[in-house]
């Protein structure tokens, strides 16, 4: 994509956002990569280095939550590199651009596949995390969530102070259903959405894969922000073939100019 083509795509994206009623961003790992969060798959990915995670993770948790929690506490060193990389990651200009779009009233919701809490740190408010949040815990019975920091872990597994249900990390494990409240909110947002921003995601994994398809089918438009071509590219009304941190701030600036 030439500079002129990118500028044209930024203009078109800004025009679509400014003229839509309910813009939703669907965000994937690509945005976190720009913040230095390691990927899981592929060369240099964490799974390539440390081996694939347990595909029966959720089943094992449910079999013996206490054992799982004890292992989690003791094996912390195995994933030290990943944990440190996550702890050091800070939001990039793409995260801040999404926050600015929300503050300006143009972005109604973020559906993210990332678990790194960077949208919250950037200051975004309306966020649904399909795969949970690494800094939180969740009650498996009532879906209440708490910050991991400060939650008492003297008894393993910890239990919900309200309903007594078993508490696990909020991050969704292999084999674990997407939390019902998160899935419901995604479906709700997708129904209202007439313009979906696809940021750093190829959305090939369900349920996320269904959202852009649904928006398109209901007559909405899709905008892709991704340095790489994806299976969604052909469905998009505007394609920004660039890093989100570079292109999204320009889109926000352009929207502001149009509304001024
Ligand atoms: Zn509970």
CSV table of C-alpha atoms and ligand atoms in Angstrom, one decimal:
chain,number,residue,atom,x,y,z
A,1,UNK,CA,0.0,0.0,0.0
A,2,UNK,CA,1.5,3.3,-1.0
A,3,UNK,CA,1.4,6.4,1.2
A,4,UNK,CA,-1.3,7.9,-1.0
A,5,UNK,CA,-3.4,4.8,-0.8
A,6,UNK,CA,-3.1,4.7,3.0
A,7,UNK,CA,-4.1,8.4,3.2
A,8,UNK,CA,-7.1,7.7,1.1
A,9,UNK,CA,-8.0,4.7,3.3
A,10,UNK,CA,-7.6,6.9,6.4
A,11,UNK,CA,-10.0,9.4,4.9
A,12,UNK,CA,-12.5,6.8,4.0
A,13,UNK,CA,-12.3,5.1,7.5
A,14,UNK,CA,-12.8,8.5,9.2
A,15,UNK,CA,-15.8,9.3,6.9
A,16,UNK,CA,-17.4,5.9,7.8
A,17,UNK,CA,-16.8,6.3,11.5
A,18,UNK,CA,-18.2,9.9,11.5
A,19,UNK,CA,-21.3,8.8,9.7
A,20,UNK,CA,-22.1,5.7,11.7
A,21,UNK,CA,-24.4,5.5,14.8
A,22,UNK,CA,-22.8,2.6,16.7
A,23,UNK,CA,-19.1,1.9,16.0
A,24,UNK,CA,-17.6,-1.1,17.8
A,25,UNK,CA,-13.9,-2.1,17.7
A,26,UNK,CA,-13.0,-5.8,17.6
A,27,UNK,CA,-9.4,-6.1,18.8
A,28,UNK,CA,-7.0,-8.9,18.5
A,29,UNK,CA,-3.4,-9.8,19.4
A,30,UNK,CA,-1.9,-7.6,16.7
A,31,UNK,CA,-2.6,-4.5,18.8
A,32,UNK,CA,-0.8,-6.0,21.9
A,33,UNK,CA,2.2,-7.1,19.7
A,34,UNK,CA,2.7,-3.4,19.1
A,35,UNK,CA,3.0,-3.0,22.9
A,36,UNK,CA,5.7,-5.7,23.1
A,37,UNK,CA,3.3,-8.4,24.4
A,38,UNK,CA,4.7,-11.7,23.0
A,39,UNK,CA,2.5,-13.7,20.7
A,40,UNK,CA,1.6,-17.3,21.4
A,41,UNK,CA,1.8,-19.0,18.1
A,42,UNK,CA,4.5,-18.8,15.4
A,43,UNK,CA,8.3,-18.2,15.4
A,44,UNK,CA,9.5,-16.7,18.7
A,45,UNK,CA,6.0,-17.2,20.2
A,46,UNK,CA,5.6,-18.4,23.7
A,47,UNK,CA,4.1,-21.7,22.8
A,48,UNK,CA,7.0,-22.4,20.4
A,49,UNK,CA,9.4,-21.7,23.2
A,50,UNK,CA,7.6,-23.4,26.1
A,51,UNK,CA,5.4,-25.9,24.4
A,52,UNK,CA,1.7,-25.8,23.7
A,53,UNK,CA,-0.5,-25.1,26.7
A,54,UNK,CA,-2.7,-27.8,28.1
A,55,UNK,CA,-5.6,-28.3,25.7
A,56,UNK,CA,-7.5,-29.8,28.6
A,57,UNK,CA,-6.8,-26.9,30.9
A,58,UNK,CA,-10.4,-26.2,31.9
A,59,UNK,CA,-11.2,-29.9,32.4
A,60,UNK,CA,-8.2,-30.3,34.7
A,61,UNK,CA,-9.2,-27.2,36.6
A,62,UNK,CA,-12.7,-28.5,37.1
A,63,UNK,CA,-11.4,-31.9,38.1
A,64,UNK,CA,-9.3,-30.5,40.9
A,65,UNK,CA,-9.4,-26.7,41.4
A,66,UNK,CA,-7.3,-27.0,44.6
A,67,UNK,CA,-4.5,-28.9,42.8
A,68,UNK,CA,-4.6,-26.4,39.9
A,69,UNK,CA,-4.3,-23.4,42.2
A,70,UNK,CA,-1.4,-25.0,44.1
A,71,UNK,CA,0.4,-25.6,40.8
A,72,UNK,CA,-0.3,-22.1,39.7
A,73,UNK,CA,1.3,-20.7,42.8
A,74,UNK,CA,4.3,-23.1,42.6
A,75,UNK,CA,5.0,-23.0,38.8
A,76,UNK,CA,5.0,-19.2,38.6
A,77,UNK,CA,8.7,-19.3,37.6
A,78,UNK,CA,8.1,-21.3,34.5
A,79,UNK,CA,6.2,-18.5,32.9
A,80,UNK,CA,8.4,-15.8,34.4
A,81,UNK,CA,9.4,-14.4,31.0
A,82,UNK,CA,5.8,-14.1,29.8
A,83,UNK,CA,4.6,-12.7,33.0
A,84,UNK,CA,7.4,-10.1,33.0
A,85,UNK,CA,6.8,-9.1,29.4
A,86,UNK,CA,3.1,-8.7,30.2
A,87,UNK,CA,3.8,-6.7,33.3
A,88,UNK,CA,6.1,-4.4,31.4
A,89,UNK,CA,3.8,-3.8,28.4
A,90,UNK,CA,2.2,-0.4,28.2
A,91,UNK,CA,-0.6,0.8,25.9
A,92,UNK,CA,0.5,2.1,22.5
A,93,UNK,CA,-0.9,4.9,20.4
A,94,UNK,CA,-3.4,2.5,18.9
A,95,UNK,CA,-4.9,1.9,22.4
A,96,UNK,CA,-4.9,5.7,23.1
A,97,UNK,CA,-6.6,6.4,19.7
A,98,UNK,CA,-9.4,4.0,20.6
A,99,UNK,CA,-9.8,5.8,24.0
A,100,UNK,CA,-9.9,9.1,22.2
A,101,UNK,CA,-12.6,7.9,19.8
A,102,UNK,CA,-14.6,6.7,22.8
A,103,UNK,CA,-14.2,10.0,24.6
A,104,UNK,CA,-15.3,11.9,21.5
A,105,UNK,CA,-18.4,9.8,21.4
A,106,UNK,CA,-17.6,8.0,18.2
A,107,UNK,CA,-16.7,4.6,19.6
A,108,UNK,CA,-19.4,2.8,21.6
A,109,UNK,CA,-17.6,-0.4,22.6
A,110,UNK,CA,-14.4,-2.4,22.5
A,111,UNK,CA,-14.6,-6.2,22.1
A,112,UNK,CA,-11.1,-7.5,22.8
A,113,UNK,CA,-9.6,-10.9,22.5
A,114,UNK,CA,-6.6,-9.7,24.5
A,115,UNK,CA,-6.2,-10.4,28.2
A,116,UNK,CA,-3.5,-7.9,29.0
A,117,UNK,CA,-5.6,-5.1,30.5
A,118,UNK,CA,-4.0,-2.5,28.2
A,119,UNK,CA,-7.3,-0.9,27.1
A,120,UNK,CA,-8.2,-0.2,30.8
A,121,UNK,CA,-4.7,1.2,31.4
A,122,UNK,CA,-5.2,3.5,28.3
A,123,UNK,CA,-8.4,4.7,29.8
A,124,UNK,CA,-11.1,3.1,27.7
A,125,UNK,CA,-14.3,2.4,29.6
A,126,UNK,CA,-16.7,0.2,27.5
A,127,UNK,CA,-14.8,-3.0,27.1
A,128,UNK,CA,-15.8,-6.6,26.8
A,129,UNK,CA,-13.0,-9.2,27.2
A,130,UNK,CA,-13.9,-12.4,25.4
A,131,UNK,CA,-11.0,-14.3,26.8
A,132,UNK,CA,-10.9,-12.6,30.2
A,133,UNK,CA,-8.4,-10.4,31.9
A,134,UNK,CA,-5.1,-11.7,33.4
A,135,UNK,CA,-5.2,-9.2,36.3
A,136,UNK,CA,-8.6,-10.5,37.5
A,137,UNK,CA,-10.3,-13.4,39.1
A,138,UNK,CA,-13.8,-14.7,38.4
A,139,UNK,CA,-16.4,-16.7,40.3
A,140,UNK,CA,-17.5,-19.6,38.2
A,141,UNK,CA,-21.0,-19.5,39.7
A,142,UNK,CA,-22.0,-15.8,39.6
A,143,UNK,CA,-19.4,-14.4,37.2
A,144,UNK,CA,-18.4,-11.7,39.7
A,145,UNK,CA,-14.8,-10.5,39.0
A,146,UNK,CA,-12.1,-9.1,41.4
A,147,UNK,CA,-8.6,-7.8,41.0
A,148,UNK,CA,-6.1,-10.6,41.6
A,149,UNK,CA,-4.1,-8.1,43.6
A,150,UNK,CA,-5.3,-8.2,47.1
A,151,UNK,CA,-7.7,-11.1,46.8
A,152,UNK,CA,-7.1,-13.5,49.7
A,153,UNK,CA,-5.4,-16.7,48.5
A,154,UNK,CA,-4.8,-18.3,51.9
A,155,UNK,CA,-7.4,-20.9,51.2
A,156,UNK,CA,-7.1,-22.8,47.9
A,157,UNK,CA,-9.1,-22.9,45.8
A,158,UNK,CA,-10.5,-19.4,46.8
A,159,UNK,CA,-14.2,-19.1,47.1
A,160,UNK,CA,-16.6,-16.4,46.2
A,161,UNK,CA,-17.4,-14.2,49.3
A,162,UNK,CA,-21.0,-13.8,47.9
A,163,UNK,CA,-22.2,-17.1,46.6
A,164,UNK,CA,-19.4,-19.5,47.7
A,165,UNK,CA,-18.6,-20.6,44.2
A,166,UNK,CA,-15.1,-21.6,43.1
A,167,UNK,CA,-12.9,-18.8,42.0
A,168,UNK,CA,-10.5,-19.1,39.1
A,169,UNK,CA,-8.3,-16.8,37.1
A,170,UNK,CA,-10.5,-14.7,34.7
A,171,UNK,CA,-8.4,-15.7,31.7
A,172,UNK,CA,-10.4,-18.2,29.6
A,173,UNK,CA,-8.6,-21.6,29.4
A,174,UNK,CA,-8.6,-24.1,26.6
A,175,UNK,CA,-11.9,-26.0,26.8
A,176,UNK,CA,-13.6,-23.3,28.9
A,177,UNK,CA,-16.7,-21.7,27.6
A,178,UNK,CA,-16.6,-18.0,27.0
A,179,UNK,CA,-18.2,-16.4,30.1
A,180,UNK,CA,-21.9,-16.0,29.4
A,181,UNK,CA,-22.0,-12.3,30.4
A,182,UNK,CA,-19.2,-11.5,28.0
A,183,UNK,CA,-20.7,-13.4,25.1
A,184,UNK,CA,-24.1,-11.8,25.7
A,185,UNK,CA,-22.6,-8.4,25.6
A,186,UNK,CA,-20.7,-9.2,22.3
A,187,UNK,CA,-23.9,-10.3,20.7
A,188,UNK,CA,-25.7,-7.3,22.0
A,189,UNK,CA,-23.0,-4.9,20.7
A,190,UNK,CA,-22.8,-6.7,17.3
A,191,UNK,CA,-26.6,-6.3,16.8
A,192,UNK,CA,-26.4,-2.5,17.4
A,193,UNK,CA,-23.2,-2.1,15.4
A,194,UNK,CA,-23.3,-0.4,12.0
A,195,UNK,CA,-19.5,0.0,11.7
A,196,UNK,CA,-16.9,-2.4,13.1
A,197,UNK,CA,-13.2,-1.6,13.3
A,198,UNK,CA,-11.1,-4.8,13.0
A,199,UNK,CA,-7.9,-3.9,14.8
A,200,UNK,CA,-5.0,-6.4,14.7
A,201,UNK,CA,-7.3,-9.4,14.4
A,202,UNK,CA,-7.9,-11.9,11.6
A,203,UNK,CA,-11.0,-13.1,13.6
A,204,UNK,CA,-10.6,-16.7,12.4
A,205,UNK,CA,-11.4,-18.1,15.9
A,206,UNK,CA,-15.0,-18.3,16.9
A,207,UNK,CA,-16.9,-16.7,18.5
A,208,UNK,CA,-15.0,-13.5,17.4
A,209,UNK,CA,-15.2,-14.7,13.7
A,210,UNK,CA,-18.9,-14.4,13.7
A,211,UNK,CA,-19.2,-10.8,14.8
A,212,UNK,CA,-17.8,-9.1,11.6
A,213,UNK,CA,-19.8,-11.5,9.4
A,214,UNK,CA,-23.0,-10.6,11.4
A,215,UNK,CA,-22.3,-6.8,11.1
A,216,UNK,CA,-21.8,-7.2,7.3
A,217,UNK,CA,-24.9,-9.3,6.9
A,218,UNK,CA,-27.0,-6.7,8.7
A,219,UNK,CA,-25.8,-4.0,6.3
A,220,UNK,CA,-23.0,-2.5,8.4
A,221,UNK,CA,-19.5,-1.7,7.2
A,222,UNK,CA,-16.1,-3.1,8.2
A,223,UNK,CA,-12.8,-1.2,8.5
A,224,UNK,CA,-9.6,-3.2,8.8
A,225,UNK,CA,-6.6,-1.9,10.6
A,226,UNK,CA,-3.8,-4.5,10.1
A,227,UNK,CA,-0.3,-4.6,8.7
A,228,UNK,CA,-1.2,-8.0,7.1
A,229,UNK,CA,-3.9,-9.2,4.8
A,230,UNK,CA,-6.5,-11.4,6.6
A,231,UNK,CA,-9.5,-13.5,5.5
A,232,UNK,CA,-11.7,-10.5,6.4
A,233,UNK,CA,-9.9,-8.0,4.0
A,234,UNK,CA,-12.2,-8.7,1.1
A,235,UNK,CA,-15.3,-7.9,3.2
A,236,UNK,CA,-13.9,-4.5,4.3
A,237,UNK,CA,-15.1,-1.1,3.0
A,238,UNK,CA,-11.8,0.5,4.1
A,239,UNK,CA,-8.4,-1.2,4.7
A,240,UNK,CA,-5.6,0.4,6.6
A,241,UNK,CA,-2.6,-1.8,5.8
A,242,UNK,CA,-0.5,-0.3,8.7
A,243,UNK,CA,0.2,-0.7,12.4
A,244,UNK,CA,-2.7,0.5,14.5
A,245,UNK,CA,-0.3,2.8,16.5
A,246,UNK,CA,0.6,4.6,13.4
A,247,UNK,CA,-2.7,4.8,11.5
A,248,UNK,CA,-5.4,5.0,14.2
A,249,UNK,CA,-4.3,8.4,15.6
A,250,UNK,CA,-4.5,9.8,12.0
A,251,UNK,CA,-8.0,8.4,11.7
A,252,UNK,CA,-9.0,10.1,15.0
A,253,UNK,CA,-7.5,13.4,13.9
A,254,UNK,CA,-9.4,13.1,10.6
A,255,UNK,CA,-12.7,12.4,12.3
A,256,UNK,CA,-12.1,15.5,14.5
A,257,UNK,CA,-11.5,17.6,11.5
A,258,UNK,CA,-14.7,16.3,9.8
A,259,UNK,CA,-16.8,17.1,12.9
A,260,UNK,CA,-15.3,20.5,13.5
B,1,LIG,ZN1,-20.0,-16.0,43.2
